Short mmCIF file of C-alpha atoms in Angstrom, two decimals:
data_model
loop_
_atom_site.label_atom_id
_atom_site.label_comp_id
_atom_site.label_asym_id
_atom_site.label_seq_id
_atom_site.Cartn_x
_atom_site.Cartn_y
_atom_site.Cartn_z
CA UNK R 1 0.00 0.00 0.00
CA UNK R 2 2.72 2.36 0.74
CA UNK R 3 3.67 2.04 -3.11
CA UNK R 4 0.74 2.58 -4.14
CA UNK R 5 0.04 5.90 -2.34
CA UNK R 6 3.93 6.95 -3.35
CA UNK R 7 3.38 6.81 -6.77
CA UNK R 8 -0.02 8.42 -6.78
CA UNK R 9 1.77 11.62 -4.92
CA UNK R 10 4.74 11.61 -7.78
CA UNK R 11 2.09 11.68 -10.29
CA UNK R 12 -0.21 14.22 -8.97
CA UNK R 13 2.89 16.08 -8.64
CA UNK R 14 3.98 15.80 -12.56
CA UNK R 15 6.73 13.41 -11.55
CA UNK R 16 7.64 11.78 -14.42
CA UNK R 17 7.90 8.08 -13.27
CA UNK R 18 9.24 6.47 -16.97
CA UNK R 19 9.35 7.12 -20.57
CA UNK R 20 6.96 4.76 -21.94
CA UNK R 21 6.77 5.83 -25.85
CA UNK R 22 11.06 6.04 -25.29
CA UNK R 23 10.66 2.60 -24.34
CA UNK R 24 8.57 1.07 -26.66
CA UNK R 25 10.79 2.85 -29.60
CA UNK R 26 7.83 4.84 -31.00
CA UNK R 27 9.48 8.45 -32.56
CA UNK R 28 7.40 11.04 -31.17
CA UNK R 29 8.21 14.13 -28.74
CA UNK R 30 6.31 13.49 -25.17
CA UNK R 31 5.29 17.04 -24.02
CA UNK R 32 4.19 18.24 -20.42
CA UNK R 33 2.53 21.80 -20.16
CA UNK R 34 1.18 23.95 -17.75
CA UNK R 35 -1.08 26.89 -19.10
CA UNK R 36 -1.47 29.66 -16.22
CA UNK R 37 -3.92 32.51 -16.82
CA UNK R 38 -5.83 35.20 -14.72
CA UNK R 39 -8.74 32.74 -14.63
CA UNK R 40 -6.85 29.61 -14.59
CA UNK R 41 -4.31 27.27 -16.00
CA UNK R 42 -4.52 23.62 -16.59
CA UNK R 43 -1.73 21.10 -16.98
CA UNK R 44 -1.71 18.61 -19.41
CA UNK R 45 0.33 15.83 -21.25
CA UNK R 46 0.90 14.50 -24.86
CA UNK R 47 2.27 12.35 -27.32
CA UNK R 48 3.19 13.93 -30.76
CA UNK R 49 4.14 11.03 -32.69
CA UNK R 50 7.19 12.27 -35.65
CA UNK R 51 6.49 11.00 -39.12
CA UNK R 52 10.29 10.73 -41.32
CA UNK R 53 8.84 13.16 -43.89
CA UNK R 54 9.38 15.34 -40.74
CA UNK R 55 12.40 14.51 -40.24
CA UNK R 56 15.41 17.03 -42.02
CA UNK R 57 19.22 16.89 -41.53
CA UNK R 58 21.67 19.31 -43.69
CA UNK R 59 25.36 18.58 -42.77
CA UNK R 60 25.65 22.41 -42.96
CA UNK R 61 23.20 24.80 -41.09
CA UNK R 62 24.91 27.63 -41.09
CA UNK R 63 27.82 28.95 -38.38
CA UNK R 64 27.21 25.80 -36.19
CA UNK R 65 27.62 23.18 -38.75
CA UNK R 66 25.51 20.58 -38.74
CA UNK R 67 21.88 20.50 -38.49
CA UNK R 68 18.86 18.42 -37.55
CA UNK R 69 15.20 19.28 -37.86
CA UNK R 70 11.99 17.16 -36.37
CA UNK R 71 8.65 17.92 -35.94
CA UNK R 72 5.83 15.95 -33.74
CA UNK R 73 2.30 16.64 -34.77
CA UNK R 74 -1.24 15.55 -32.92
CA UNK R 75 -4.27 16.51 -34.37
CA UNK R 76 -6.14 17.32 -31.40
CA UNK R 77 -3.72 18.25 -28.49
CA UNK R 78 -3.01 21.41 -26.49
CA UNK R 79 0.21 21.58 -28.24
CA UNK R 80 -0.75 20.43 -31.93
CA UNK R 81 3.03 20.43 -33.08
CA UNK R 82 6.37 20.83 -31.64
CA UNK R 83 9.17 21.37 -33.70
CA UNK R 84 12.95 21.10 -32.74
CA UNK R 85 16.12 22.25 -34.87
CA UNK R 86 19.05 21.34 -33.31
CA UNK R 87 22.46 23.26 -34.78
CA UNK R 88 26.04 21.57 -34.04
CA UNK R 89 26.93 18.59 -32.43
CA UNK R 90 26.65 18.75 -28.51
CA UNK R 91 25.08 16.69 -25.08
CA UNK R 92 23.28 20.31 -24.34
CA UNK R 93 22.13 22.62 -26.69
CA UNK R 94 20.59 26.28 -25.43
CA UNK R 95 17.51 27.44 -26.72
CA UNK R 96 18.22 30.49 -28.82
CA UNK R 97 21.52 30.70 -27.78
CA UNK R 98 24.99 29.67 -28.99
CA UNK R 99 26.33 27.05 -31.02
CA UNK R 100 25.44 24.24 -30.13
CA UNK R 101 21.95 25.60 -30.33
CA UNK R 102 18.31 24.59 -30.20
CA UNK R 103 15.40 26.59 -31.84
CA UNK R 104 11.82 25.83 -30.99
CA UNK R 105 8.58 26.11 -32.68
CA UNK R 106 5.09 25.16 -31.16
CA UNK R 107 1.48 25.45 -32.34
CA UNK R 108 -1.36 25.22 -30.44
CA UNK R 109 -5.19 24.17 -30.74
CA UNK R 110 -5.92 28.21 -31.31
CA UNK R 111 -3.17 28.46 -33.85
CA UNK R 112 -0.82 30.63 -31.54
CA UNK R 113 2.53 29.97 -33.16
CA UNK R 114 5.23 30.04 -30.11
CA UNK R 115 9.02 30.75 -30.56
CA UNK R 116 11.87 32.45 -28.49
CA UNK R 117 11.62 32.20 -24.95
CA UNK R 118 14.39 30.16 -22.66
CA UNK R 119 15.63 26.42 -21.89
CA UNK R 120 17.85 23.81 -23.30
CA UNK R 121 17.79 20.45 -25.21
CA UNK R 122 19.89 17.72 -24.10
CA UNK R 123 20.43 14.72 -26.05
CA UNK R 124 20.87 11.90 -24.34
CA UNK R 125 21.35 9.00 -26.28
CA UNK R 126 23.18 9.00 -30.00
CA UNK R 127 22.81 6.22 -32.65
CA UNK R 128 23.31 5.89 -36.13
CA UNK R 129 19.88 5.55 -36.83
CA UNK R 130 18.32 7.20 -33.96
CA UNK R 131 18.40 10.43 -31.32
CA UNK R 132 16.58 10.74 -28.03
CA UNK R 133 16.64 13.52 -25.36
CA UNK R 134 15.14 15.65 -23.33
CA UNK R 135 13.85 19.63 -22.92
CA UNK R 136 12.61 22.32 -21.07
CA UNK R 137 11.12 25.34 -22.70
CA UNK R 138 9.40 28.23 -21.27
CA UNK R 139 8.10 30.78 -23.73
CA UNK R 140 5.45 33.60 -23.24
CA UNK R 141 2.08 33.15 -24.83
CA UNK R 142 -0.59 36.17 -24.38
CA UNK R 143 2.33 37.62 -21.95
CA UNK R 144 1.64 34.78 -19.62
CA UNK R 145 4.71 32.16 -18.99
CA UNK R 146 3.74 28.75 -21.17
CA UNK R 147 6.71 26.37 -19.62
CA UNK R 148 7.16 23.23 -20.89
CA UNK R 149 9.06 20.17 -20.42
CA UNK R 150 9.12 16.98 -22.25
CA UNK R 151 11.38 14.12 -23.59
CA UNK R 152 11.74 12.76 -27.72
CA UNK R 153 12.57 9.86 -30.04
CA UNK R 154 13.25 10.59 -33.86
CA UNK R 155 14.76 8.27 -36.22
CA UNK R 156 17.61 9.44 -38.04
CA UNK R 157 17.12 9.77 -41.95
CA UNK R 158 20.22 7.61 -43.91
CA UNK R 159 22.79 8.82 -44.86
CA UNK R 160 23.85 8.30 -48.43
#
């Protein structure tokens, strides 16, 4: 019983307890939000699965060398798409910051395109044919703080 009531607190906490789509190998971006407004917020969780025709790597992007581009997409979540461009090669990349870099892109169920704001992506794990790793992102939506956190699994396109 003690278990039990443990893992209900971590959960109703947003404790993330595992990485079940990392697990089962699915590409996709797992995203945790928390909206906060004057009257209100809510927190919620997805699973924006990344097809490979959304999946882009140039071995030049510009002043950090390489570059690799993913997008998740769900056609009915909070955050309809997430998109992450990565720039250099790295374990941490800031968000709008220097080489190694991350840029991110969101769109929500209202069509509010979100960019800028602060965080990192880390990438944990590094494979010929796959990458997976971790984020945090806050960025300001309506001038209200939109922080999110999440975890992702893309396959690697080949290279010829």
């Amino acid at each position: 019983m003690p278990k039990l009531r443990m893992m209900l607190f971590l959960l109703a906490f947003g404790v993330t307890l595992g990485t079940a789509h990392a697990q089962d190998g699915r590409a996709g971006v797992r995203v945790q939000f928390v909206t906060l407004h004057s009257a209100g917020g809510v927190r919620g969780e997805a699973f924006l699965p990344i097809s490979a025709r959304k999946v882009e790597a140039k071995k030049s992007g510009g002043a950090c060398g390489a570059e690799l581009r993913f997008e998740g997409r769900h056609p009915s979540a909070y955050v309809r798409t997430l998109e992450i461009t990565l720039r250099g090669e790295g374990g941490e990349h800031a968000i709008d910051g220097r080489c190694p870099a991350a840029t991110l892109r969101a769109t929500l169920e209202d069509g509010t395109v979100v960019t800028g704001g602060s965080g990192a992506v880390r990438v944990r794990e590094r494979s010929s044919s796959e990458l997976r790793g971790d984020f945090d992102w806050t960025a300001t939506v309506g001038g209200e703080p939109l922080p999110l956190k999440g975890e992702f699994l893309t396959k690697l396109p080949e290279t010829r």
